PDB file of C-alpha atoms and ligand atoms in Angstrom:
ATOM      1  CA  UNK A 119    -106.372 -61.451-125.172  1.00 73.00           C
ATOM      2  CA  UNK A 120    -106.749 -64.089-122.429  1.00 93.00           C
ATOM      3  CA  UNK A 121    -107.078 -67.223-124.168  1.00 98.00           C
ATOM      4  CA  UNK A 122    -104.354 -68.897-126.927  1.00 98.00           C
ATOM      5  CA  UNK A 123    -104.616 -69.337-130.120  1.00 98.00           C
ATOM      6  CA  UNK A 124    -103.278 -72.135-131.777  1.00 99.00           C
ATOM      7  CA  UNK A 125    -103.401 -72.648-136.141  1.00 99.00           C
ATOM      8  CA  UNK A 126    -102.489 -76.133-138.010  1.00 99.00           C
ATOM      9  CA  UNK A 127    -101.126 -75.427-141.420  1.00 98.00           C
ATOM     10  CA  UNK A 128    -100.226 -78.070-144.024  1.00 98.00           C
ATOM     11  CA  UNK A 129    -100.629 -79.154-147.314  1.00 97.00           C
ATOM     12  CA  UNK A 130    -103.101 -80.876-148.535  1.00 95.00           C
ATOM     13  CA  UNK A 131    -103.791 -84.558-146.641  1.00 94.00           C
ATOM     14  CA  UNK A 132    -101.331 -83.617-144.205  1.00 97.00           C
ATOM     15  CA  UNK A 133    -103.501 -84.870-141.392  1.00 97.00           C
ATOM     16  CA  UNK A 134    -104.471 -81.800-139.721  1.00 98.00           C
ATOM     17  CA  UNK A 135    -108.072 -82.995-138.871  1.00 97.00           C
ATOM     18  CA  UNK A 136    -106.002 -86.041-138.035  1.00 98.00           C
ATOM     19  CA  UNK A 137    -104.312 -84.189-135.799  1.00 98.00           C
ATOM     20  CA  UNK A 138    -106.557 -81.548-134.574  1.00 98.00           C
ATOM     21  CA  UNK A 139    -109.259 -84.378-133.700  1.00 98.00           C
ATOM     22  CA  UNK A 140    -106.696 -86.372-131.018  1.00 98.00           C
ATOM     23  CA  UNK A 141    -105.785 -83.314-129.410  1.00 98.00           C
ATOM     24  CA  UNK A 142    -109.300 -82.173-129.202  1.00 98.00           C
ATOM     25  CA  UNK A 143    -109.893 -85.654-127.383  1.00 98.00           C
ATOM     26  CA  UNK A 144    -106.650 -85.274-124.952  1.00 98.00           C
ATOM     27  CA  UNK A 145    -107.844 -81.457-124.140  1.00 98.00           C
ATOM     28  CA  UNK A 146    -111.821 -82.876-123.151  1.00 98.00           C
ATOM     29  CA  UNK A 147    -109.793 -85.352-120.815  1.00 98.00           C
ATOM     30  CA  UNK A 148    -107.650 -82.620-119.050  1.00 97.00           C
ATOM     31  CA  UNK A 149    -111.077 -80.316-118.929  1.00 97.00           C
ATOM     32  CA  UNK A 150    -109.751 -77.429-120.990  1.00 97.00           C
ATOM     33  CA  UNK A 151    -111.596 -75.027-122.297  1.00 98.00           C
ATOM     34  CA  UNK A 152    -111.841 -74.487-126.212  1.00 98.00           C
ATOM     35  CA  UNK A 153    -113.189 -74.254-129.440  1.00 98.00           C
ATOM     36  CA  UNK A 154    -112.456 -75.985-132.836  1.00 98.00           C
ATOM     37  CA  UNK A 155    -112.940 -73.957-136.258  1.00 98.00           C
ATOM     38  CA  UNK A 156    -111.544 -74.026-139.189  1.00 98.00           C
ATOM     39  CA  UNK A 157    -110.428 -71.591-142.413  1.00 98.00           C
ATOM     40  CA  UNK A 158    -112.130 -70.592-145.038  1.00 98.00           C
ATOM     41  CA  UNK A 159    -114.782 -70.846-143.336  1.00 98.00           C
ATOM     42  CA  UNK A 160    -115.954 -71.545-139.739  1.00 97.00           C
ATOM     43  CA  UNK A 161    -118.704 -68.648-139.374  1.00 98.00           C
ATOM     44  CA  UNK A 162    -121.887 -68.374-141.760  1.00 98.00           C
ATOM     45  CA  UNK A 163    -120.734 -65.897-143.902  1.00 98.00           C
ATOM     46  CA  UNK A 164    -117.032 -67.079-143.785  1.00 98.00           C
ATOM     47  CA  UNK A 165    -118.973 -70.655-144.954  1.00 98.00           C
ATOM     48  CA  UNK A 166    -120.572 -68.616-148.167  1.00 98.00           C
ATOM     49  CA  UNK A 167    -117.447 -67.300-149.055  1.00 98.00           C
ATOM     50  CA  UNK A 168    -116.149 -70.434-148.878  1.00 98.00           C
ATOM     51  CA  UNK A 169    -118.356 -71.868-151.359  1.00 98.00           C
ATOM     52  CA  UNK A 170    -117.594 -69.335-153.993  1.00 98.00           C
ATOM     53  CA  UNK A 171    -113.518 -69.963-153.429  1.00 98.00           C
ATOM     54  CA  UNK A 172    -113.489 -73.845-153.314  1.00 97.00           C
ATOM     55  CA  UNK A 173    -116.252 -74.244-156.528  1.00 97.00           C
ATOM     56  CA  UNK A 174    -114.872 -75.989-159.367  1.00 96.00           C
ATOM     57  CA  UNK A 175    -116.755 -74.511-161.483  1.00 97.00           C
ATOM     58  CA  UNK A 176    -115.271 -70.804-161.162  1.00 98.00           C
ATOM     59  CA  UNK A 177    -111.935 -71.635-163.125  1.00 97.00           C
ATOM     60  CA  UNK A 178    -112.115 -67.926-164.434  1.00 98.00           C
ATOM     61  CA  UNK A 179    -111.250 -66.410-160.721  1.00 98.00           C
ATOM     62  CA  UNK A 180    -107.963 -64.372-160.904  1.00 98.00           C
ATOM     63  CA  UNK A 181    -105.609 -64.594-158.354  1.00 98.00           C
ATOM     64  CA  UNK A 182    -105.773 -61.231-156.821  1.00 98.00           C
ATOM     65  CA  UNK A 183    -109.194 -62.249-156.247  1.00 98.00           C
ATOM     66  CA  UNK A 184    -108.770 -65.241-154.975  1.00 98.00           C
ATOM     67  CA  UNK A 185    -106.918 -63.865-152.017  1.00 99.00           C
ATOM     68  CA  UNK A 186    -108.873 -61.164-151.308  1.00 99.00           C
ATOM     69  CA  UNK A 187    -111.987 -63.821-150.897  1.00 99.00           C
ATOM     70  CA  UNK A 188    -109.432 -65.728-148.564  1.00 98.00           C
ATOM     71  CA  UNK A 189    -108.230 -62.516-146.292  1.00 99.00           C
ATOM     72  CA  UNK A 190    -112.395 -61.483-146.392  1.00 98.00           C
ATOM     73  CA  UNK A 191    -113.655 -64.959-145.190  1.00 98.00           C
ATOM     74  CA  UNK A 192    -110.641 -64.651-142.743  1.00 99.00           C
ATOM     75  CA  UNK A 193    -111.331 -61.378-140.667  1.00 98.00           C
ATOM     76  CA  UNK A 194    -115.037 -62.282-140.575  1.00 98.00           C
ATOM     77  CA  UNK A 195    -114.677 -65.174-138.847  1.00 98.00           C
ATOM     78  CA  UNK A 196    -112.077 -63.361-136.964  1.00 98.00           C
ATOM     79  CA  UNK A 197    -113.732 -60.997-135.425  1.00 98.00           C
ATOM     80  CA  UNK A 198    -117.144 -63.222-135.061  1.00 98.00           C
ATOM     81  CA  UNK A 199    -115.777 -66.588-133.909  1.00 98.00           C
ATOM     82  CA  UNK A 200    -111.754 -66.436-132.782  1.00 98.00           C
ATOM     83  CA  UNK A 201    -111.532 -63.090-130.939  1.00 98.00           C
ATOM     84  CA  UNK A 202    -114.526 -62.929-129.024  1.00 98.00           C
ATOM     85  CA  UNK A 203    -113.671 -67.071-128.181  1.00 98.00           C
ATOM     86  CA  UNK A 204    -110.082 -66.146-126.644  1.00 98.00           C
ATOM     87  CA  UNK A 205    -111.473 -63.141-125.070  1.00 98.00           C
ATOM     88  CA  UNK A 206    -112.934 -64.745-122.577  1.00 97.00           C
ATOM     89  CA  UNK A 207    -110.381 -67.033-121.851  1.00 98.00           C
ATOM     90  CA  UNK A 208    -111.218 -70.182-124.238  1.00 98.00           C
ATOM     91  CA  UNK A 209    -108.074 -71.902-126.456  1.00 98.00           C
ATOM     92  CA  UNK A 210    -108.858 -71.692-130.262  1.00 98.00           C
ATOM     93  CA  UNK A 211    -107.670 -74.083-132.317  1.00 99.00           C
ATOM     94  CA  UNK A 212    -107.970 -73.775-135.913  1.00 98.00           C
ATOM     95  CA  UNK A 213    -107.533 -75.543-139.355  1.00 98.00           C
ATOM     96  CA  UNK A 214    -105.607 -72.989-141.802  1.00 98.00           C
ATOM     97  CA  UNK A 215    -105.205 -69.626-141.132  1.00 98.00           C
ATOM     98  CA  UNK A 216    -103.145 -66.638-142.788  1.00 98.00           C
ATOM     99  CA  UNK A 217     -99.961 -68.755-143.223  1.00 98.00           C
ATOM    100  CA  UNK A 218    -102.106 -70.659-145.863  1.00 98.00           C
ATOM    101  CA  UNK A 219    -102.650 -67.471-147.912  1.00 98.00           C
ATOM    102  CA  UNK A 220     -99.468 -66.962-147.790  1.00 98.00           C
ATOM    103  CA  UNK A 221     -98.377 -70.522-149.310  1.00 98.00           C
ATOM    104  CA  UNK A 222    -101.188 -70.540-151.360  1.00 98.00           C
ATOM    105  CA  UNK A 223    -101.727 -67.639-152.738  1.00 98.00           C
ATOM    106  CA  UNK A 224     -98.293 -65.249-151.958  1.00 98.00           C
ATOM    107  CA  UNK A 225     -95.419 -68.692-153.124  1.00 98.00           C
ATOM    108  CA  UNK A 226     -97.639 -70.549-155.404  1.00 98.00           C
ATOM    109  CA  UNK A 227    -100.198 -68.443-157.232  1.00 98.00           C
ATOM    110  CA  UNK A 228     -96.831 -65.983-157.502  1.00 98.00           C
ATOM    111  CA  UNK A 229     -98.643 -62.449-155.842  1.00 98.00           C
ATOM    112  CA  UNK A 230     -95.898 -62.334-153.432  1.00 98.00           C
ATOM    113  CA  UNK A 231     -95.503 -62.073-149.377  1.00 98.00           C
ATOM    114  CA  UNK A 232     -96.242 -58.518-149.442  1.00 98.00           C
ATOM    115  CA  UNK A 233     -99.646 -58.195-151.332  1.00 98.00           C
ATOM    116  CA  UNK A 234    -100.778 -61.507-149.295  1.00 98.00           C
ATOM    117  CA  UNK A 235     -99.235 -59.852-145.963  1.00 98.00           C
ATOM    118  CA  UNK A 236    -100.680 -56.234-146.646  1.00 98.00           C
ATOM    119  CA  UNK A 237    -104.506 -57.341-147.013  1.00 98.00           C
ATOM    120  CA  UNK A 238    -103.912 -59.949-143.982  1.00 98.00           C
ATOM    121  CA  UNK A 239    -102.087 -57.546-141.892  1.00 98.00           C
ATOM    122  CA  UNK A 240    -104.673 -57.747-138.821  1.00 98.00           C
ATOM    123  CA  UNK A 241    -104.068 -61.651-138.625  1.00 98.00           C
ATOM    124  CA  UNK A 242     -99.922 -61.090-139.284  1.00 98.00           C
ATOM    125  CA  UNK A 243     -99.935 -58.357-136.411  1.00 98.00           C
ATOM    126  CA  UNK A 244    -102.339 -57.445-133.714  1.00 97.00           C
ATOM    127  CA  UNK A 245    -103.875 -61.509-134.142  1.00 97.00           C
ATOM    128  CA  UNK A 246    -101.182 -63.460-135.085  1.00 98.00           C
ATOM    129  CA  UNK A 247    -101.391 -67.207-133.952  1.00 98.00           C
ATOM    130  CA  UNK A 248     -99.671 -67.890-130.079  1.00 98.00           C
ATOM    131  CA  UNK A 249     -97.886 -71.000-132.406  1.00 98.00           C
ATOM    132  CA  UNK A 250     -98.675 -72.719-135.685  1.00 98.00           C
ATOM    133  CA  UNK A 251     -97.667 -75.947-136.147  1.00 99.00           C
ATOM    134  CA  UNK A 252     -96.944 -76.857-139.832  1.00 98.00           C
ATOM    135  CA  UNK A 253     -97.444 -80.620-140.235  1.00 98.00           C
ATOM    136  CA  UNK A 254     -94.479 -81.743-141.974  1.00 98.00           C
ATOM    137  CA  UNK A 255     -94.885 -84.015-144.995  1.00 97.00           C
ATOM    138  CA  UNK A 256     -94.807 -83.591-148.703  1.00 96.00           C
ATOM    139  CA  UNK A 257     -97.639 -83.263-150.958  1.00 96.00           C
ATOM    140  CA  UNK A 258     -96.319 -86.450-152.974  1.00 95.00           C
ATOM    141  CA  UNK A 259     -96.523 -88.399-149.577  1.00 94.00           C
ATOM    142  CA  UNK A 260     -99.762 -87.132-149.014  1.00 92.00           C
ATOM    143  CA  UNK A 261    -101.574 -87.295-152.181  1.00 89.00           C
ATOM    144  CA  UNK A 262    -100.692 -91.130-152.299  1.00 89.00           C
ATOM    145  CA  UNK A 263    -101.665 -91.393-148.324  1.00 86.00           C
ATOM    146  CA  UNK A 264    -105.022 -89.619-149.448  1.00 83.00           C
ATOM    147  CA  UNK A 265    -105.043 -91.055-152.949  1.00 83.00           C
ATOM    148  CA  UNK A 266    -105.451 -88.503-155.158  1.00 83.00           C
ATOM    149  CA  UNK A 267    -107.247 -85.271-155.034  1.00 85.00           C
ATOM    150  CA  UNK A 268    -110.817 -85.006-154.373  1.00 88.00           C
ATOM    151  CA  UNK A 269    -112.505 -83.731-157.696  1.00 88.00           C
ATOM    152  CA  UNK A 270    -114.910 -81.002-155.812  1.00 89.00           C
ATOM    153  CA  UNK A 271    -111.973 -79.114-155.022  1.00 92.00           C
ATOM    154  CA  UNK A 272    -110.846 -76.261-156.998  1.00 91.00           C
ATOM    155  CA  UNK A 273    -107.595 -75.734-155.055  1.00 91.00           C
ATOM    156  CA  UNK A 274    -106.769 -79.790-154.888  1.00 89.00           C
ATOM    157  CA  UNK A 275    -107.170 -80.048-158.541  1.00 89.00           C
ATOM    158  CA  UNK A 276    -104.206 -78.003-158.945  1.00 93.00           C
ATOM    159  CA  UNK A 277    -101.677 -81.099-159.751  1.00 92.00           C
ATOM    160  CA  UNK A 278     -98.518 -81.824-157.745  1.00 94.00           C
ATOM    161  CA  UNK A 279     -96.375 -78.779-159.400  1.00 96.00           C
ATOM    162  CA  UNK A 280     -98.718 -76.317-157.743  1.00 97.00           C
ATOM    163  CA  UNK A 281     -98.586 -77.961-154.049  1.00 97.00           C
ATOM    164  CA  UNK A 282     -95.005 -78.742-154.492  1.00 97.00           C
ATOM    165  CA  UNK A 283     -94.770 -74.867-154.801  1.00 98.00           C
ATOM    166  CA  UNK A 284     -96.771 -74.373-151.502  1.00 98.00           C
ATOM    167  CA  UNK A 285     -94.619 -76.939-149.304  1.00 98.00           C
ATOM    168  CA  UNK A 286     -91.394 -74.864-150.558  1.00 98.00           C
ATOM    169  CA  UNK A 287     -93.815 -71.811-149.350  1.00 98.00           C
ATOM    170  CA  UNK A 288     -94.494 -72.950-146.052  1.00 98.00           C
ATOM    171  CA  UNK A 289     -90.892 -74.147-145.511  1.00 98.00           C
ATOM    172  CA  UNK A 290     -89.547 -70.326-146.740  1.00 98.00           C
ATOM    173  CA  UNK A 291     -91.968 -68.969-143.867  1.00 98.00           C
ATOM    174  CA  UNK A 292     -90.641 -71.568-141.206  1.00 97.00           C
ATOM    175  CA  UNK A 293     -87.408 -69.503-141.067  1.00 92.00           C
ATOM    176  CA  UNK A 294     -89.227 -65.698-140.943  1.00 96.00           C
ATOM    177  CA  UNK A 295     -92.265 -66.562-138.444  1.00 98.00           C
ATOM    178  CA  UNK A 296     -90.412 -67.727-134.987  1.00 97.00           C
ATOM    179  CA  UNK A 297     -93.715 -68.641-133.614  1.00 98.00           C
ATOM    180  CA  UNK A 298     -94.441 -71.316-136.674  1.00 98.00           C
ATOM    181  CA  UNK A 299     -92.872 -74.902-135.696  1.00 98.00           C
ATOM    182  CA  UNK A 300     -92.816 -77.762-138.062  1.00 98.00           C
ATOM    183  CA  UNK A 301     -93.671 -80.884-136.598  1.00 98.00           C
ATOM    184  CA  UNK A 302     -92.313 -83.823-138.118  1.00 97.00           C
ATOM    185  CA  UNK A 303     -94.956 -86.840-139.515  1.00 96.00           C
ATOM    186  CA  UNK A 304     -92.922 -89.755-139.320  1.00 92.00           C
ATOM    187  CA  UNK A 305     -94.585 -93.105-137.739  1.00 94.00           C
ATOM    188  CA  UNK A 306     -98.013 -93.577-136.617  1.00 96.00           C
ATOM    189  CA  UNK A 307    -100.976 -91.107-136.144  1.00 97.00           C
ATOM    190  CA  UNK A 308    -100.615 -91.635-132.620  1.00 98.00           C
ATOM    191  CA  UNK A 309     -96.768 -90.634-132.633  1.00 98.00           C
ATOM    192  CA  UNK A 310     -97.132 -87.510-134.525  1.00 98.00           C
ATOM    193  CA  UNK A 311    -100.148 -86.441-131.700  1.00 98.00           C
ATOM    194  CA  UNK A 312     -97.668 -87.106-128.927  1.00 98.00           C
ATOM    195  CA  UNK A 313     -95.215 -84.766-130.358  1.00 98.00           C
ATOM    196  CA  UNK A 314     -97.811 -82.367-130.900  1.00 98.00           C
ATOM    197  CA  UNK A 315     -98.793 -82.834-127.207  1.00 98.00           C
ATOM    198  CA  UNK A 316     -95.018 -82.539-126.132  1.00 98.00           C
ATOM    199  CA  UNK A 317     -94.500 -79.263-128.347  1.00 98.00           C
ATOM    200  CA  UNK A 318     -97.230 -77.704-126.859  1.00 98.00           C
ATOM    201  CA  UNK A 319     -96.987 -78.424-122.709  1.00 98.00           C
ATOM    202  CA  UNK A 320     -93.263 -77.416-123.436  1.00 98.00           C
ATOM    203  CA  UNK A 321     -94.101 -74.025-125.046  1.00 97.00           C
ATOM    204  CA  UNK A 322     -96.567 -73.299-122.289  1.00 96.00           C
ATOM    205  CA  UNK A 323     -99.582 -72.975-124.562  1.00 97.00           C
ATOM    206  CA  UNK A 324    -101.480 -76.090-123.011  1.00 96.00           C
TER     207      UNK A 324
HETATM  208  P1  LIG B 139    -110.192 -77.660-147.364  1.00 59.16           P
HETATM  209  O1  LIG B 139    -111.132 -78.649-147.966  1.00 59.16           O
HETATM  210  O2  LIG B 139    -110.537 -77.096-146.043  1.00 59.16           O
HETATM  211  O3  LIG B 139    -108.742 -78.295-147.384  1.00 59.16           O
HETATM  212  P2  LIG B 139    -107.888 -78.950-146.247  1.00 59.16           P
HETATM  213  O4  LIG B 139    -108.720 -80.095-145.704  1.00 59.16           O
HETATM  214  O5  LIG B 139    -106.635 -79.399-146.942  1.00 59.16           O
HETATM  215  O6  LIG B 139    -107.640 -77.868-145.236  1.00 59.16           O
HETATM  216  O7  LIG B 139    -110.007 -76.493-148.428  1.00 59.16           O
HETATM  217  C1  LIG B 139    -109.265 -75.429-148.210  1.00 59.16           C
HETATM  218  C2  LIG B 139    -108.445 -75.163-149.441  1.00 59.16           C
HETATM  219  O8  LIG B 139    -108.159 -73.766-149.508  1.00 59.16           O
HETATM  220  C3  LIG B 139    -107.106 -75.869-149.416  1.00 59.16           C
HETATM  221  O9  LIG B 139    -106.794 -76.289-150.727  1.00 59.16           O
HETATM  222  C4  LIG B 139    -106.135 -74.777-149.036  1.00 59.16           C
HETATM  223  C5  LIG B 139    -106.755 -73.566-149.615  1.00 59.16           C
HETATM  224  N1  LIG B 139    -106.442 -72.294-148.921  1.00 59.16           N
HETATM  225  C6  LIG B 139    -105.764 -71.296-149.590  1.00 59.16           C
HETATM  226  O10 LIG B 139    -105.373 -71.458-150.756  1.00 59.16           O
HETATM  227  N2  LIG B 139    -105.527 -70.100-148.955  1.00 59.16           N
HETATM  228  C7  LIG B 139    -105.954 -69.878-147.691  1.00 59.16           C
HETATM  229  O11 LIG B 139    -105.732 -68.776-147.134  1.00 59.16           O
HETATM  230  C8  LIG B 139    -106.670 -70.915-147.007  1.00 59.16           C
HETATM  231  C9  LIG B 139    -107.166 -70.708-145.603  1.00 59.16           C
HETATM  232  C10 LIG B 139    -106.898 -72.123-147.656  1.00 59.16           C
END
């Protein structure tokens, strides 16, 4: 494929529309080419999915199913938005991708890498991310940045244990996925966009 693809991961109120939204306004200066989406989500039926997942109201979803809603809303916008986007050339950029299943659902929820890895195996393999860049902070740190969790939020209202659980997840996958970089949140907004910029013009994606 021609153009790059770049995911954000994070937990929750990590800033990654923070994030995402300077670089989007740094890449519009330098005339690039690309698209923003996000995951779940980011196509119409990816967006209906989406509403079924997030609802507060479905407390009785299992887990299995929970993922395999994630992994379907994934390769449909897959193949409708991201592939045919970097085919011809554009950079993607998107919120969450399969590393989040894998936090989520394969450390937290307890179904393991390899059931989360075996029914995402397209976006682990043939379209796995050019780089992901985990935004490093803690979900205590962010909660209290954020202040609190927002109520219509199934997967927020899962208390500090259960995103405590997916930092440790995403910090386990930092050491087996070379192309995943943590980038540290330390000082201002502005700071953590400028290492973001740095990481990525020395990499070669931008
Ligand atoms: P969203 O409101 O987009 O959260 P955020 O702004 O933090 O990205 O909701 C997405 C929620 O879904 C978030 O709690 C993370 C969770 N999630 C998973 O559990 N597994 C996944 O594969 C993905 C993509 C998201």
């Amino acid at each position: 494929m021609k153009g790059k693809f770049i995911t954000f991961e994070g937990c929750e109120g990590s800033g990654k529309s923070t994030q995402i939204r300077l670089l989007s306004e740094k890449l519009k200066e330098r005339g690039v080419d690309f698209i923003v989406t996000r995951e779940p989500g980011g196509s119409d039926i990816a967006e209906q999915i989406r509403k079924i997942i997030l609802n507060p109201q479905n407390t009785a979803m299992c887990d299995e199913c929970e993922a395999l809603l994630y992994a379907a809303a994934r390769i449909q916008h897959l193949k409708e938005i991201v592939v045919p986007a970097l085919s011809c050339g554009k950079l993607v950029i998107c919120d969450r991708y399969v590393h989040s299943s894998l936090a989520y659902q394969g450390y937290a929820r307890g179904l393991g890498e390899d059931y989360v890895a075996g029914v995402n195996s397209l976006a682990l393999g043939e379209y796995a991310p050019d780089i992901t860049l985990f935004l490093n902070i803690s979900p205590k740190a962010a909660f209290e940045r954020k202040h609190g969790a927002d109520k219509d939020d199934r997967m927020e209202q899962l208390g500090l244990a259960f995103h405590e659980k997916v930092y440790k997840g995403y910090l386990a996958q930092l050491e087996k996925y070379p192309y995943m970089r943590a980038v540290e949140c330390g000082g201002t907004k502005y700071d953590t966009a400028d290492r973001i910029y740095k990481l990525l013009s020395d990499e070669g994606i931008i």
